[in-house]
Structures are given as structure tokens and as C-alpha cells.
Coordinates of C-alpha atoms in Angstrom, one line a residue:
M4 CA -69.8 170.8 155.7
N5 CA -70.5 174.5 156.2
N6 CA -67.8 176.6 157.7
E7 CA -70.0 177.9 160.6
D8 CA -70.2 175.8 163.7
S9 CA -72.9 175.8 166.3
A10 CA -70.7 177.8 168.8
G11 CA -70.4 180.7 166.3
G12 CA -66.9 180.1 165.3
T13 CA -65.7 178.9 161.9
I14 CA -64.0 175.6 161.1
P15 CA -60.7 177.3 160.0
Q16 CA -60.7 179.1 163.4
L17 CA -61.2 175.8 165.3
L18 CA -59.2 173.3 163.3
E19 CA -55.9 173.2 161.6
K20 CA -56.1 173.2 157.8
H21 CA -55.1 169.6 157.4
E22 CA -57.9 168.6 159.8
F23 CA -60.7 169.8 157.4
H24 CA -59.3 170.6 154.0
G25 CA -60.1 167.7 151.6
S26 CA -61.7 165.8 154.5
T27 CA -65.2 164.4 155.1
D28 CA -68.0 165.6 157.2
G29 CA -67.7 162.6 159.5
L30 CA -64.0 163.2 160.3
I31 CA -64.6 167.0 160.6
L32 CA -67.5 166.5 163.0
M33 CA -65.5 164.2 165.3
R34 CA -62.4 166.6 165.2
L35 CA -64.7 169.5 166.1
A36 CA -66.2 167.5 168.9
R37 CA -62.7 166.7 170.2
K38 CA -61.6 170.4 169.9
M39 CA -64.7 171.7 171.7
M40 CA -64.8 169.0 174.5
G41 CA -61.1 168.8 175.2
A42 CA -60.1 166.3 177.8
S43 CA -63.7 165.0 178.2
F44 CA -63.8 163.9 174.6
D45 CA -64.5 160.2 174.2
K46 CA -64.0 158.9 170.6
E47 CA -66.3 155.9 170.9
D48 CA -69.1 158.0 172.4
A49 CA -68.7 160.6 169.6
S50 CA -68.6 157.9 167.0
S51 CA -71.9 156.4 168.3
K52 CA -73.5 159.8 168.0
L53 CA -72.2 160.6 164.6
D54 CA -75.5 159.8 162.8
L55 CA -77.3 162.2 165.3
M56 CA -74.8 165.0 164.5
M57 CA -75.3 164.4 160.8
D58 CA -79.1 164.5 161.2
T59 CA -78.7 167.8 163.0
M60 CA -76.7 169.2 160.2
Y61 CA -79.2 168.0 157.6
E62 CA -82.1 169.4 159.6
F63 CA -80.5 172.8 159.6
V64 CA -79.8 172.7 155.8
S65 CA -83.2 171.3 155.0
K66 CA -84.8 174.5 156.4
C67 CA -82.7 176.7 154.1
N68 CA -84.1 177.9 150.7
D69 CA -82.2 177.3 147.5
D70 CA -80.5 180.7 147.6
E71 CA -79.2 180.0 151.1
V72 CA -78.0 176.5 150.1
R73 CA -76.0 177.7 147.1
K74 CA -74.6 180.8 148.8
G75 CA -70.9 180.9 147.9
I76 CA -71.0 178.0 145.5
A77 CA -71.9 177.8 141.8
P78 CA -71.2 175.5 138.8
L79 CA -68.3 176.8 136.7
P80 CA -69.2 178.2 133.3
G81 CA -70.1 175.4 130.9
V82 CA -70.5 172.6 133.5
I83 CA -74.3 172.4 133.2
Q84 CA -74.1 172.2 129.4
T85 CA -71.5 169.5 129.6
L86 CA -73.6 167.4 132.0
E87 CA -76.7 167.8 129.8
T88 CA -74.6 166.6 126.8
L89 CA -73.4 163.6 128.8
T90 CA -76.9 162.4 129.4
S91 CA -77.0 161.2 125.8
H92 CA -74.5 158.4 126.7
E93 CA -76.8 155.7 127.9
D94 CA -74.1 153.2 128.7
I95 CA -72.5 155.4 131.4
A96 CA -73.6 155.8 135.0
F97 CA -72.9 159.1 136.8
G98 CA -72.6 159.5 140.5
L99 CA -71.4 161.9 143.1
V100 CA -68.6 161.1 145.5
T101 CA -68.3 163.7 148.3
G102 CA -67.4 164.1 151.9
N103 CA -70.8 165.8 152.4
V104 CA -73.7 164.2 154.3
E105 CA -75.9 162.6 151.7
G106 CA -79.0 164.7 152.4
I107 CA -77.0 167.9 152.2
A108 CA -75.3 166.7 149.0
R109 CA -78.8 166.1 147.5
R110 CA -79.9 169.6 148.6
K111 CA -76.8 171.2 147.0
M112 CA -77.2 169.3 143.7
H113 CA -80.9 170.4 143.5
A114 CA -80.2 174.1 144.5
L115 CA -77.4 174.3 141.9
G116 CA -79.5 172.9 139.1
I117 CA -77.2 169.9 138.6
F118 CA -79.8 167.4 139.6
D119 CA -82.2 168.8 137.0
T120 CA -79.7 168.1 134.2
G121 CA -80.6 164.4 134.5
A122 CA -76.9 163.5 134.4
L123 CA -76.9 161.9 137.9
T124 CA -78.0 158.3 137.7
S125 CA -81.2 157.8 139.7
L126 CA -81.6 154.8 142.0
S127 CA -84.6 152.6 141.2
K128 CA -84.3 150.7 144.5
P129 CA -83.0 151.3 148.0
P130 CA -79.3 150.4 148.2
R131 CA -78.3 147.4 150.3
L132 CA -75.1 149.2 151.1
G133 CA -76.4 151.5 153.8
G134 CA -78.2 154.7 152.7
R135 CA -80.7 156.5 154.8
V136 CA -83.9 158.3 154.4
W137 CA -83.5 162.1 154.2
E138 CA -86.8 163.7 154.8
G139 CA -87.9 166.0 152.0
M140 CA -85.3 164.6 149.6
E141 CA -86.9 161.2 148.9
D142 CA -87.4 162.0 145.3
K143 CA -83.8 163.3 144.8
R144 CA -82.0 160.0 145.2
F145 CA -79.0 159.4 142.9
L146 CA -75.9 157.3 142.7
G147 CA -73.1 158.2 145.0
G148 CA -70.8 157.7 147.9
F149 CA -71.2 160.2 150.7
G150 CA -69.7 161.4 154.0
S151 CA -72.6 159.8 155.8
D152 CA -71.8 156.4 154.4
F153 CA -68.4 155.8 155.9
C154 CA -66.1 157.3 158.6
S155 CA -63.0 155.6 159.8
G156 CA -62.9 157.6 163.0
N157 CA -59.1 157.9 162.7
L158 CA -58.7 161.5 163.6
D159 CA -54.9 161.9 163.7
D160 CA -53.9 160.1 160.5
Q161 CA -54.0 162.8 157.7
T162 CA -54.1 160.1 155.0
R163 CA -57.6 159.2 156.2
N164 CA -58.8 162.4 154.6
Y165 CA -58.4 160.8 151.2
L166 CA -58.6 157.1 152.3
D167 CA -62.1 157.7 153.7
R168 CA -62.9 159.3 150.3
G169 CA -61.6 156.2 148.6
E170 CA -64.0 154.1 150.7
Q171 CA -66.8 156.4 149.6
L172 CA -65.8 155.8 145.9
A173 CA -65.8 152.1 146.5
I174 CA -69.3 152.3 148.0
C175 CA -70.5 154.3 144.9
V176 CA -69.1 151.7 142.6
Q177 CA -70.8 148.9 144.6
R178 CA -74.1 150.7 144.5
C179 CA -73.7 151.1 140.7
M180 CA -73.2 147.3 140.4
E181 CA -76.3 146.8 142.6
E182 CA -78.3 149.1 140.3
L183 CA -77.1 147.3 137.1
C184 CA -77.9 143.9 138.6
H185 CA -77.8 142.1 135.2
P186 CA -75.2 139.7 133.8
D187 CA -75.1 141.6 130.5
H188 CA -74.3 144.9 132.2
Q189 CA -70.7 145.1 133.5
I190 CA -68.6 147.9 134.7
E191 CA -65.5 148.4 132.5
R192 CA -64.0 151.6 133.7
V193 CA -64.4 153.9 136.7
I194 CA -63.5 157.6 136.2
H195 CA -63.2 160.0 139.2
V196 CA -63.1 163.7 138.5
G197 CA -61.6 166.2 141.0
D198 CA -59.6 169.3 141.5
A199 CA -57.8 168.6 144.7
P200 CA -55.1 166.2 146.0
A201 CA -57.7 164.2 148.0
D202 CA -59.6 163.5 144.8
I203 CA -56.5 162.2 143.0
L204 CA -55.3 160.1 145.9
A205 CA -58.8 158.7 146.7
A206 CA -59.1 157.4 143.1
K207 CA -55.5 156.1 143.2
N208 CA -56.3 154.2 146.4
Y209 CA -59.4 152.7 144.8
A210 CA -57.4 151.3 141.9
H211 CA -56.0 148.8 144.3
H212 CA -59.1 148.5 146.6
P213 CA -60.0 144.9 147.5
S214 CA -63.7 145.5 146.5
K215 CA -62.8 146.7 143.0
P216 CA -64.2 144.4 140.3
E217 CA -61.5 142.4 138.4
N218 CA -60.5 143.8 135.0
V219 CA -62.0 147.2 135.8
S220 CA -59.6 150.1 135.1
V221 CA -59.6 153.2 137.3
G222 CA -58.9 156.6 136.0
V223 CA -59.0 160.1 137.3
I224 CA -59.5 163.3 135.5
G225 CA -57.7 166.1 137.3
V226 CA -59.0 169.6 136.7
A227 CA -56.8 172.5 137.8
T228 CA -59.8 174.8 138.2
G229 CA -59.4 175.2 142.0
S230 CA -56.5 175.9 144.3
Y231 CA -54.0 173.3 142.9
S232 CA -51.9 173.5 139.8
V233 CA -51.5 171.0 137.0
E234 CA -48.0 170.2 138.3
E235 CA -49.3 169.5 141.8
L236 CA -52.1 167.2 140.6
R237 CA -49.9 165.4 138.0
E238 CA -47.2 164.6 140.6
L239 CA -49.7 162.9 142.8
C240 CA -50.8 160.6 140.0
G241 CA -47.6 158.7 139.8
E242 CA -47.0 156.2 137.0
R243 CA -49.8 155.2 134.6
V244 CA -50.5 151.4 134.6
E245 CA -52.5 150.4 131.5
G246 CA -55.8 148.8 132.4
V247 CA -55.3 149.5 136.2
W248 CA -54.6 153.2 136.9
E249 CA -55.1 155.6 134.0
P250 CA -54.9 159.2 135.2
V251 CA -55.4 162.3 133.0
I252 CA -54.6 165.9 134.1
L253 CA -56.2 168.6 132.0
D254 CA -54.4 171.8 131.1
E255 CA -54.4 174.7 133.6
G256 CA -57.9 176.2 133.8
V257 CA -59.5 173.5 131.7
G258 CA -62.3 171.6 133.4
V259 CA -65.7 170.0 133.1
G260 CA -67.1 173.2 131.6
N261 CA -64.7 172.8 128.6
M262 CA -66.9 170.3 127.0
E263 CA -64.8 168.9 124.1
A264 CA -61.6 168.6 126.1
F265 CA -63.4 167.0 129.1
I266 CA -65.5 164.6 127.1
S267 CA -62.4 163.6 125.1
A268 CA -60.5 163.0 128.4
C269 CA -63.3 160.6 129.3
G270 CA -62.7 158.7 126.1
L271 CA -66.1 159.7 124.6
K272 CA -67.3 161.8 121.7
T273 CA -69.6 164.8 121.9
D274 CA -71.8 163.5 119.0
A275 CA -72.5 160.2 120.7

């Protein structure tokens, strides 16, 4: 979600950091509505209008050109090259799990050149698990779990920032299974990549999610390329449980753009 709200203020000015940092667009929208409406806020009413609010967000972003969409964001050095290399691994599906509204996420991936790498797994059929039509982005559909797919509506429990993300990860995996839709194609391992506590905790939560396929191991690759250190990310991982929860935290400053280190952390080879 962009930091500018319709009233001209910014999200950091209107909400406490824990109300938006690492959160999802759905939770942020509802918290903003509560802040702006005060005593007249009705959570059920706001929840019923969440799709409309998200449509309004997407309508605004859809009118922006690519330069405007990518303002203030850019892939780290080497990321595009790593993604292009990963496309050679035909037995791996790649998706995006994000708190962003799906249509906005598609616009971002296109504007940043990530969609054009071909790394994101395209969807050959409409997902049964929700999913909506985003006008102008119909040909940019790819595997993922998005902020527009799930919102708990629990505005005061800070753990929902990552638990809602965990649900989005579960939706992404379910969509991957739908896309495979063949008895000879089974998911063996789910790897979530992130640079923030919410990313680590979302993956950790999914490792014990009731929808997780049996015998599927869940891993996270923590990259300290953002605001959090290796030590902070590693502490959140907890104990490794073979075949269930297999976290890897890369060295400080090493991320997706460091091709050999990242691909090795995925358990792959660069010459595959």
C-alpha cells in the first residue's frame, strides 16, 4: 500500500508503526478507516466495503505509468539475473506472497521488470480459491497469495500482521496445487523468502497450518538486506525441525541478488 492516503496525510502520520509495518493492505485499510472515522467506525460495515476500497486503490494505481509505479522501489543488484537463472529449473513453481492488493502487485512486478523475467509461474486457468479480475492486468496473472485474498479483520492483535500473511502463503500453495492438478506432480518443499520478521513468522506459522500438504517441508530464506539484522531474523526462526521447518538465514547483506549463495540456500545448483 502506498504511504499517501486520500486525505493527504501519510500512513506513518495516521497509524502507529505496528499497525502498518509488515502488515497487509486489508488490515491497513481497515485501521485507516477506524482512525479517520473515530467513534462512528463500524468494523462489519468496513469489512463489507473492503473490496470496494481495494478497487479504488487499484483504480488509482492503474492510471499511473511505470515510472510512477516504481517510484521509490527497485530490485536490488543481481536480483533480475538470479530470477532469470532460476527459470531454467522447470520442476519449481515461483509465486509472490505479499500484503499488496493483487492488481497492484501485478503492476509493480511489471513496472520493475520482474514479470518479464518469466520466473513467476503463470496461471493457465482461473483459480478456484478466490482471485479477481483486475482490468488491464488480465495477461499478467501469476501464482501468488495477496492482500486482497484474505483479511482477518482483527485490527488490534499485532500477530495478525504475520498470521494474515501466513494465510496468504497457504492460499499461494493451494493455488500451486490447483495448477499442478496431476497425480505425478507433487509439492515436496515450500520455501518462503523475506527480509522482515513478518516474513519469517508467516512461513513458520504455515509450517503447522492445517491446509499444508502432508510430508511437505517448509523453509524460509531470510535475507538481511532490509532493516533487520541476521541476528534478529535468526532468533525468530527458532529450532530447525528436519522435514517440517527448515529455516536458512543468509549472511549480512547477502540476498537474492547474490546468485550462488541464494540458489545454494534453495538447495539448487546454478548449472541446473
